[in-house]
């Protein structure tokens, strides 16, 4: 879990997380823009080009993410996902220096809470809270800078244990770099936090910084 912020008004920092930009996905059907008859296309379609396409590949738009987005309702249940992974780290903790690799960070997202949603194009202004875990993030004070995280009432760990403000406190203590018991991959932001305390309920975390971050 990562919650430190990258800017004063937008809390959007994910420690040890690599931004993975998806490349063009390949399909088996002709999409109309790039067929398999050798014809040229002026622009790459959103879903990429079919695997049997034999023409000249169209140029991608540098400001566009070719990740073939689909609504959840369009996805079928079941199946097998195969990912190209060349190495597995010494541990499966992506925020630890021994597990901080691109591959482990990618796998991390399958089994750990991620409280920020990052757009495929990597734009900072479109980063938003993942409402499955955090329903609201608000800066409530400028001096000292204080950010309040409201945790989804249904958010829980894999074993059913509710996620509470104490998890935010633990993350801060591990990531701050102030204890020799831990080896965090990145301390930026966490090392500037003064305290993490309980809000109105266990489902609210108050993060107070030493100075503006």
mmCIF file of C-alpha atoms in Angstrom:
data_model
loop_
_atom_site.group_PDB
_atom_site.id
_atom_site.type_symbol
_atom_site.label_atom_id
_atom_site.label_comp_id
_atom_site.label_asym_id
_atom_site.label_seq_id
_atom_site.Cartn_x
_atom_site.Cartn_y
_atom_site.Cartn_z
ATOM 1 C CA UNK A 1 0.000 0.000 0.000
ATOM 2 C CA UNK A 2 1.366 3.400 -0.994
ATOM 3 C CA UNK A 3 -0.204 6.691 -0.028
ATOM 4 C CA UNK A 4 2.371 9.513 0.109
ATOM 5 C CA UNK A 5 1.616 12.444 -2.201
ATOM 6 C CA UNK A 6 3.548 13.955 -5.120
ATOM 7 C CA UNK A 7 2.012 17.405 -4.887
ATOM 8 C CA UNK A 8 0.321 19.632 -2.371
ATOM 9 C CA UNK A 9 -3.160 19.417 -3.854
ATOM 10 C CA UNK A 10 -3.074 15.971 -5.401
ATOM 11 C CA UNK A 11 -1.974 12.993 -3.332
ATOM 12 C CA UNK A 12 -0.746 10.676 -6.033
ATOM 13 C CA UNK A 13 2.523 8.978 -5.238
ATOM 14 C CA UNK A 14 3.067 5.214 -5.420
ATOM 15 C CA UNK A 15 6.362 4.124 -3.898
ATOM 16 C CA UNK A 16 8.393 1.626 -5.852
ATOM 17 C CA UNK A 17 5.761 1.396 -8.546
ATOM 18 C CA UNK A 18 6.678 1.504 -12.215
ATOM 19 C CA UNK A 19 4.198 3.040 -14.671
ATOM 20 C CA UNK A 20 3.519 0.276 -17.174
ATOM 21 C CA UNK A 21 2.386 1.614 -20.540
ATOM 22 C CA UNK A 22 0.602 -1.082 -22.491
ATOM 23 C CA UNK A 23 1.607 -1.467 -26.115
ATOM 24 C CA UNK A 24 -0.713 -2.294 -28.950
ATOM 25 C CA UNK A 25 -2.681 -5.494 -28.394
ATOM 26 C CA UNK A 26 -2.996 -7.920 -31.248
ATOM 27 C CA UNK A 27 -6.322 -9.295 -32.380
ATOM 28 C CA UNK A 28 -7.432 -11.875 -34.928
ATOM 29 C CA UNK A 29 -10.108 -9.860 -36.711
ATOM 30 C CA UNK A 30 -9.808 -7.155 -39.318
ATOM 31 C CA UNK A 31 -10.630 -3.808 -37.726
ATOM 32 C CA UNK A 32 -11.240 -1.896 -40.927
ATOM 33 C CA UNK A 33 -8.268 0.428 -40.500
ATOM 34 C CA UNK A 34 -5.524 -2.092 -41.145
ATOM 35 C CA UNK A 35 -6.362 -5.248 -43.023
ATOM 36 C CA UNK A 36 -4.226 -8.221 -44.002
ATOM 37 C CA UNK A 37 -4.108 -7.412 -47.710
ATOM 38 C CA UNK A 38 -1.025 -5.237 -47.624
ATOM 39 C CA UNK A 39 -2.926 -1.953 -47.700
ATOM 40 C CA UNK A 40 -1.440 0.976 -45.836
ATOM 41 C CA UNK A 41 -3.179 2.705 -42.939
ATOM 42 C CA UNK A 42 -2.640 6.299 -41.909
ATOM 43 C CA UNK A 43 -3.024 5.700 -38.169
ATOM 44 C CA UNK A 44 -2.834 2.751 -35.807
ATOM 45 C CA UNK A 45 -6.227 1.603 -34.476
ATOM 46 C CA UNK A 46 -6.793 1.614 -30.724
ATOM 47 C CA UNK A 47 -6.694 -2.194 -30.477
ATOM 48 C CA UNK A 48 -3.521 -2.546 -32.542
ATOM 49 C CA UNK A 49 -3.314 -4.595 -35.737
ATOM 50 C CA UNK A 50 -4.257 -8.257 -36.324
ATOM 51 C CA UNK A 51 -1.556 -10.901 -35.997
ATOM 52 C CA UNK A 52 -1.981 -11.813 -39.678
ATOM 53 C CA UNK A 53 -1.532 -8.245 -40.924
ATOM 54 C CA UNK A 54 1.096 -8.083 -43.679
ATOM 55 C CA UNK A 55 1.013 -4.462 -44.786
ATOM 56 C CA UNK A 56 3.079 -1.512 -43.687
ATOM 57 C CA UNK A 57 2.536 -0.816 -40.026
ATOM 58 C CA UNK A 58 0.822 2.525 -39.378
ATOM 59 C CA UNK A 59 2.462 5.074 -37.139
ATOM 60 C CA UNK A 60 1.105 5.294 -33.574
ATOM 61 C CA UNK A 61 -0.030 8.557 -32.075
ATOM 62 C CA UNK A 62 2.601 9.534 -29.441
ATOM 63 C CA UNK A 63 -0.129 10.971 -27.205
ATOM 64 C CA UNK A 64 -2.290 7.868 -27.229
ATOM 65 C CA UNK A 65 -2.124 4.652 -25.183
ATOM 66 C CA UNK A 66 -2.729 1.498 -27.237
ATOM 67 C CA UNK A 67 -4.116 -0.693 -24.480
ATOM 68 C CA UNK A 68 -7.397 -1.861 -26.057
ATOM 69 C CA UNK A 69 -9.626 -0.756 -23.145
ATOM 70 C CA UNK A 70 -12.775 -2.765 -22.467
ATOM 71 C CA UNK A 71 -15.639 -2.332 -20.019
ATOM 72 C CA UNK A 72 -15.796 -5.029 -17.354
ATOM 73 C CA UNK A 73 -19.118 -6.198 -18.776
ATOM 74 C CA UNK A 74 -17.419 -7.111 -22.054
ATOM 75 C CA UNK A 75 -14.911 -9.444 -20.395
ATOM 76 C CA UNK A 76 -15.607 -13.154 -20.096
ATOM 77 C CA UNK A 77 -14.937 -15.063 -16.883
ATOM 78 C CA UNK A 78 -12.177 -17.685 -16.844
ATOM 79 C CA UNK A 79 -9.297 -18.153 -19.229
ATOM 80 C CA UNK A 80 -5.538 -17.934 -18.819
ATOM 81 C CA UNK A 81 -3.354 -14.835 -18.620
ATOM 82 C CA UNK A 82 0.245 -15.347 -19.717
ATOM 83 C CA UNK A 83 2.788 -12.642 -18.883
ATOM 84 C CA UNK A 84 6.424 -12.349 -20.003
ATOM 85 C CA UNK A 85 8.481 -12.378 -16.798
ATOM 86 C CA UNK A 86 12.235 -12.878 -16.909
ATOM 87 C CA UNK A 87 12.934 -12.901 -13.201
ATOM 88 C CA UNK A 88 11.281 -13.098 -9.782
ATOM 89 C CA UNK A 89 12.754 -11.082 -6.938
ATOM 90 C CA UNK A 90 14.105 -12.541 -3.683
ATOM 91 C CA UNK A 91 10.799 -11.628 -2.068
ATOM 92 C CA UNK A 92 7.316 -10.655 -3.186
ATOM 93 C CA UNK A 93 7.282 -7.291 -1.432
ATOM 94 C CA UNK A 94 7.580 -4.659 -4.162
ATOM 95 C CA UNK A 95 8.126 -1.797 -1.699
ATOM 96 C CA UNK A 96 11.159 -3.543 -0.204
ATOM 97 C CA UNK A 97 14.580 -3.043 -1.781
ATOM 98 C CA UNK A 98 14.855 -6.799 -2.417
ATOM 99 C CA UNK A 99 11.530 -7.013 -4.238
ATOM 100 C CA UNK A 100 11.582 -3.711 -6.077
ATOM 101 C CA UNK A 101 11.686 -4.761 -9.723
ATOM 102 C CA UNK A 102 9.444 -3.925 -12.661
ATOM 103 C CA UNK A 103 8.199 -7.513 -12.762
ATOM 104 C CA UNK A 104 7.478 -7.759 -9.054
ATOM 105 C CA UNK A 105 5.747 -4.365 -9.094
ATOM 106 C CA UNK A 106 3.495 -5.668 -11.861
ATOM 107 C CA UNK A 107 2.666 -8.846 -9.961
ATOM 108 C CA UNK A 108 2.176 -6.828 -6.763
ATOM 109 C CA UNK A 109 -0.916 -5.239 -8.249
ATOM 110 C CA UNK A 110 -2.625 -8.600 -8.541
ATOM 111 C CA UNK A 111 -2.545 -9.419 -4.852
ATOM 112 C CA UNK A 112 -2.026 -6.156 -2.928
ATOM 113 C CA UNK A 113 -4.290 -3.112 -2.434
ATOM 114 C CA UNK A 114 -3.482 -0.240 -4.784
ATOM 115 C CA UNK A 115 -5.192 2.915 -3.602
ATOM 116 C CA UNK A 116 -4.356 4.985 -6.688
ATOM 117 C CA UNK A 117 -5.517 4.465 -10.262
ATOM 118 C CA UNK A 118 -3.043 5.598 -12.895
ATOM 119 C CA UNK A 119 -4.213 6.315 -16.467
ATOM 120 C CA UNK A 120 -2.614 4.383 -19.299
ATOM 121 C CA UNK A 121 -1.175 7.603 -20.774
ATOM 122 C CA UNK A 122 0.704 8.349 -17.530
ATOM 123 C CA UNK A 123 -0.794 11.831 -17.092
ATOM 124 C CA UNK A 124 -0.530 13.070 -13.502
ATOM 125 C CA UNK A 125 -3.670 15.205 -13.672
ATOM 126 C CA UNK A 126 -5.820 12.116 -14.265
ATOM 127 C CA UNK A 127 -4.588 10.095 -11.295
ATOM 128 C CA UNK A 128 -7.489 9.306 -8.991
ATOM 129 C CA UNK A 129 -8.226 7.243 -5.876
ATOM 130 C CA UNK A 130 -9.172 3.608 -6.354
ATOM 131 C CA UNK A 131 -12.603 3.699 -4.750
ATOM 132 C CA UNK A 132 -12.462 -0.029 -4.016
ATOM 133 C CA UNK A 133 -10.083 0.980 -1.217
ATOM 134 C CA UNK A 134 -10.286 4.757 -0.718
ATOM 135 C CA UNK A 135 -13.513 6.648 -1.346
ATOM 136 C CA UNK A 136 -12.133 10.131 -0.697
ATOM 137 C CA UNK A 137 -8.790 11.918 -0.376
ATOM 138 C CA UNK A 138 -8.827 15.498 0.857
ATOM 139 C CA UNK A 139 -6.231 18.009 1.997
ATOM 140 C CA UNK A 140 -7.831 19.591 5.058
ATOM 141 C CA UNK A 141 -5.033 21.887 6.207
ATOM 142 C CA UNK A 142 -2.166 23.850 4.666
ATOM 143 C CA UNK A 143 -0.266 24.384 7.895
ATOM 144 C CA UNK A 144 0.589 21.777 8.841
ATOM 145 C CA UNK A 145 -0.185 20.062 5.576
ATOM 146 C CA UNK A 146 -2.739 17.377 6.417
ATOM 147 C CA UNK A 147 -4.321 14.854 4.081
ATOM 148 C CA UNK A 148 -7.335 12.764 5.111
ATOM 149 C CA UNK A 149 -7.920 9.357 3.524
ATOM 150 C CA UNK A 150 -11.421 7.914 3.867
ATOM 151 C CA UNK A 151 -11.207 4.139 3.492
ATOM 152 C CA UNK A 152 -13.955 2.134 1.825
ATOM 153 C CA UNK A 153 -16.043 0.380 4.488
ATOM 154 C CA UNK A 154 -15.775 -2.869 2.515
ATOM 155 C CA UNK A 155 -12.002 -2.693 1.924
ATOM 156 C CA UNK A 156 -10.219 -5.660 3.445
ATOM 157 C CA UNK A 157 -7.128 -7.815 3.123
ATOM 158 C CA UNK A 158 -7.160 -11.236 1.455
ATOM 159 C CA UNK A 159 -7.921 -12.985 4.741
ATOM 160 C CA UNK A 160 -10.909 -10.740 5.423
ATOM 161 C CA UNK A 161 -9.181 -8.430 7.926
ATOM 162 C CA UNK A 162 -10.541 -4.879 7.459
ATOM 163 C CA UNK A 163 -8.134 -2.254 6.105
ATOM 164 C CA UNK A 164 -7.970 0.602 8.631
ATOM 165 C CA UNK A 165 -5.938 3.688 9.462
ATOM 166 C CA UNK A 166 -3.462 1.428 11.263
ATOM 167 C CA UNK A 167 -2.378 0.010 7.908
ATOM 168 C CA UNK A 168 -1.562 3.521 6.729
ATOM 169 C CA UNK A 169 0.415 4.078 9.933
ATOM 170 C CA UNK A 170 2.336 0.832 9.449
ATOM 171 C CA UNK A 171 3.121 1.690 5.831
ATOM 172 C CA UNK A 172 4.501 5.064 6.892
ATOM 173 C CA UNK A 173 6.698 3.563 9.607
ATOM 174 C CA UNK A 174 8.091 0.934 7.222
ATOM 175 C CA UNK A 175 8.650 3.374 4.345
ATOM 176 C CA UNK A 176 9.999 6.345 6.298
ATOM 177 C CA UNK A 177 13.535 4.972 6.463
ATOM 178 C CA UNK A 178 13.783 5.870 10.139
ATOM 179 C CA UNK A 179 14.032 2.274 11.351
ATOM 180 C CA UNK A 180 16.924 -0.073 10.654
ATOM 181 C CA UNK A 181 14.503 -2.996 10.915
ATOM 182 C CA UNK A 182 13.236 -2.354 7.372
ATOM 183 C CA UNK A 183 14.784 -1.863 3.931
ATOM 184 C CA UNK A 184 12.316 0.290 1.979
ATOM 185 C CA UNK A 185 12.908 0.696 -1.736
ATOM 186 C CA UNK A 186 11.905 4.363 -1.640
ATOM 187 C CA UNK A 187 11.330 6.779 1.233
ATOM 188 C CA UNK A 188 10.333 9.913 -0.690
ATOM 189 C CA UNK A 189 7.308 11.537 0.913
ATOM 190 C CA UNK A 190 7.130 9.062 3.768
ATOM 191 C CA UNK A 191 10.282 10.551 5.321
ATOM 192 C CA UNK A 192 8.488 13.929 5.481
ATOM 193 C CA UNK A 193 5.427 12.685 7.339
ATOM 194 C CA UNK A 194 5.129 13.723 10.982
ATOM 195 C CA UNK A 195 2.291 11.408 12.008
ATOM 196 C CA UNK A 196 -0.486 9.096 10.832
ATOM 197 C CA UNK A 197 -3.437 9.034 13.210
ATOM 198 C CA UNK A 198 -7.009 7.824 13.427
ATOM 199 C CA UNK A 199 -9.756 10.056 12.049
ATOM 200 C CA UNK A 200 -13.404 9.997 13.019
ATOM 201 C CA UNK A 201 -13.440 6.193 12.681
ATOM 202 C CA UNK A 202 -10.992 3.349 12.081
ATOM 203 C CA UNK A 203 -11.775 3.807 8.400
ATOM 204 C CA UNK A 204 -10.207 7.259 8.245
ATOM 205 C CA UNK A 205 -6.476 8.046 8.271
ATOM 206 C CA UNK A 206 -5.090 11.529 8.998
ATOM 207 C CA UNK A 207 -1.635 12.041 7.480
ATOM 208 C CA UNK A 208 0.225 15.100 8.779
ATOM 209 C CA UNK A 209 3.468 16.253 7.132
ATOM 210 C CA UNK A 210 6.449 17.898 8.824
ATOM 211 C CA UNK A 211 6.546 20.431 5.992
ATOM 212 C CA UNK A 212 4.755 21.022 2.699
ATOM 213 C CA UNK A 213 5.245 18.164 0.281
#
